[in-house]
Amino acid sequence: MVEDVDTEAAPPAPATRCGFIALIGAPNAGKSTLINALVGSKVAIVTPKVQTTRALIRGIAMEGEAQLVFIDTPGIFAPKRRLDRAMVKTAWGGAHDADIAALLVDAKRGLDDDTLAILEKLSEVRQPKVLILNKVDLVEKASLLALAQAANARAKLEAIFMISALSGDGVADLRTWFAGHVPAGPWHYPADEVSDAPMRHLAAEVTREKLFLKLHQELPYQSTVETDIWTERKDGSVRIEQTIYVERESQRKIVLGKGGQSIKAIGAASRRELTEIMEKPVHLFLFVKVREGWGNDPERYRQMGLEFPKE
Ligand SMILES: Nc1nc2c(ncn2[C@@H]2O[C@H](COP(=O)(O)OP(=O)(O)OP(=O)(O)O)[C@@H](O)[C@H]2O)c(=O)[nH]1
Ligand SMILES: [Mg+2]
């Protein structure tokens, strides 16, 4: 019996591509909303308040043979405090280290001072740059064109997109474009991974989101959340202990609320979401501690994943 011998070489495997795409922009432009939409699950927290994101967060999406590693960054603004400076420095670091820098602009706010300053500094970034006009659900289509032209006159842009990160409008096109423009190369992460951040970090962020949503004025900015203890229990549940650090005793009282009502609401909302994310029962214990000057404590920065600025 003669067997067919296939003398032709097997077709080459489709070439993989992989790249890092930094999402930068003014506070509140919708960067974190967009990274969640691109990845298809919650990797970054979102609130209506400015300066929600404090450190780099990587979210991973697969598009055909391309692995897209999106980097959510803190909003860029004129920093005043040490924490602000660390956040802004981190955001620019993210842009310089990526393969593609994507500038997100809130189309409703347009080219305000923060965004103009970013556009100017963006010219120092050598990587290809794209502009993403976000929140198109809030503006007239006609105004978008003028906005795109004004931005294009200030920076060399490879492409301009108009999207709504909230509704998902235009997000798939964005993913397709990035997949075609990241470099050829092996994937950096397993194909099923959506984030490289440890769960205990995401858990602290989820509690911080609830704190931002529940508390107002200066308080969200004068507090930080850390996960201290994480125990997987035999019954399949997980026990999480977290500390909320504030600057002053008066703030601790506000976080606790009358009869502990505020902290209870924050804890309940966080626990509900963590249960959903992890698909297992969560026992969450929150403690509130006064740590005066935590904004100048290197250890708090290390916990947040931020470099500690010397001044
Ligand atoms: N209408 C509308 N709202 C949006 C859209 N994208 C984001 N938002 C809202 O804008 C607010 C800020 O969104 P975030 O994703 O937290 O913005 P960010 O750029 O990450 O903000 P920072 O982390 O503070 O820099 C939230 O209330 C979002 O729901 C959009 O496409 N349309
Ligand atoms: Mg954010």
Short mmCIF file of C-alpha atoms and ligand atoms in Angstrom, two decimals, residues 25-36 44-54 72-76 87 104 106 134-138 163-168 212 221, ligand 1:
data_model
loop_
_atom_site.label_atom_id
_atom_site.label_comp_id
_atom_site.label_asym_id
_atom_site.label_seq_id
_atom_site.Cartn_x
_atom_site.Cartn_y
_atom_site.Cartn_z
CA GLY A 25 -5.90 62.30 28.52
CA ALA A 26 -7.27 64.87 30.91
CA PRO A 27 -9.00 63.66 34.08
CA ASN A 28 -12.55 62.38 33.45
CA ALA A 29 -12.08 61.96 29.66
CA GLY A 30 -13.32 58.37 29.97
CA LYS A 31 -10.04 56.41 29.81
CA SER A 32 -11.05 53.84 32.38
CA THR A 33 -14.51 53.43 30.86
CA LEU A 34 -12.82 52.81 27.52
CA ILE A 35 -10.30 50.26 28.77
CA ASN A 36 -13.13 48.27 30.35
CA ALA A 44 -10.35 49.77 36.08
CA ILE A 45 -12.66 51.73 38.34
CA VAL A 46 -14.85 54.53 36.98
CA THR A 47 -16.49 57.46 38.74
CA PRO A 48 -17.96 60.82 37.70
CA LYS A 49 -15.19 62.52 39.71
CA VAL A 50 -11.86 63.68 38.29
CA GLN A 51 -8.59 61.97 39.24
CA THR A 52 -10.11 58.61 39.96
CA THR A 53 -7.29 56.51 38.48
CA ARG A 54 -4.01 56.78 40.38
CA ASP A 72 -5.06 52.99 31.57
CA THR A 73 -3.27 55.99 33.05
CA PRO A 74 -4.10 58.68 35.61
CA GLY A 75 -5.55 61.85 34.10
CA ILE A 76 -2.98 64.49 33.19
CA MET A 87 0.09 60.39 39.06
CA LEU A 104 -8.62 60.55 24.70
CA ASP A 106 -13.99 64.45 26.12
CA ASN A 134 -15.03 60.27 23.33
CA LYS A 135 -18.54 60.94 24.63
CA VAL A 136 -19.89 61.58 21.12
CA ASP A 137 -23.30 60.68 22.56
CA LEU A 138 -23.28 64.09 24.27
CA ILE A 163 -16.56 56.93 19.93
CA SER A 164 -18.73 56.55 22.97
CA ALA A 165 -16.93 54.42 25.52
CA LEU A 166 -20.13 54.37 27.56
CA SER A 167 -22.43 53.00 24.84
CA GLY A 168 -19.66 51.03 23.12
CA PHE A 212 -15.42 58.08 45.62
CA TYR A 221 -8.65 62.68 47.44
N1 LIG B 1 -21.96 60.26 28.26
C1 LIG B 1 -20.79 59.61 28.33
N2 LIG B 1 -20.16 59.51 29.49
C2 LIG B 1 -18.97 58.84 29.52
C3 LIG B 1 -18.41 58.24 28.36
N3 LIG B 1 -17.24 57.68 28.72
C4 LIG B 1 -17.09 57.90 30.04
N4 LIG B 1 -18.13 58.60 30.53
C5 LIG B 1 -18.33 59.06 31.93
O1 LIG B 1 -17.30 59.95 32.27
C6 LIG B 1 -16.99 59.84 33.67
C7 LIG B 1 -15.49 59.62 33.85
O2 LIG B 1 -15.15 58.35 33.32
P1 LIG B 1 -13.77 57.62 33.67
O3 LIG B 1 -13.67 56.45 32.78
O4 LIG B 1 -13.64 57.41 35.14
O5 LIG B 1 -12.74 58.76 33.20
P2 LIG B 1 -11.13 58.72 33.33
O6 LIG B 1 -10.60 59.40 32.12
O7 LIG B 1 -10.64 57.36 33.60
O8 LIG B 1 -10.92 59.67 34.61
P3 LIG B 1 -9.60 59.75 35.61
O9 LIG B 1 -9.28 58.38 36.06
O10 LIG B 1 -10.08 60.62 36.71
O11 LIG B 1 -8.51 60.39 34.82
C8 LIG B 1 -17.83 58.72 34.21
O12 LIG B 1 -18.96 59.26 34.82
C9 LIG B 1 -18.21 57.93 32.94
O13 LIG B 1 -19.42 57.24 33.06
C10 LIG B 1 -19.14 58.36 27.13
O14 LIG B 1 -18.74 57.87 26.07
N5 LIG B 1 -20.32 59.05 27.17
#
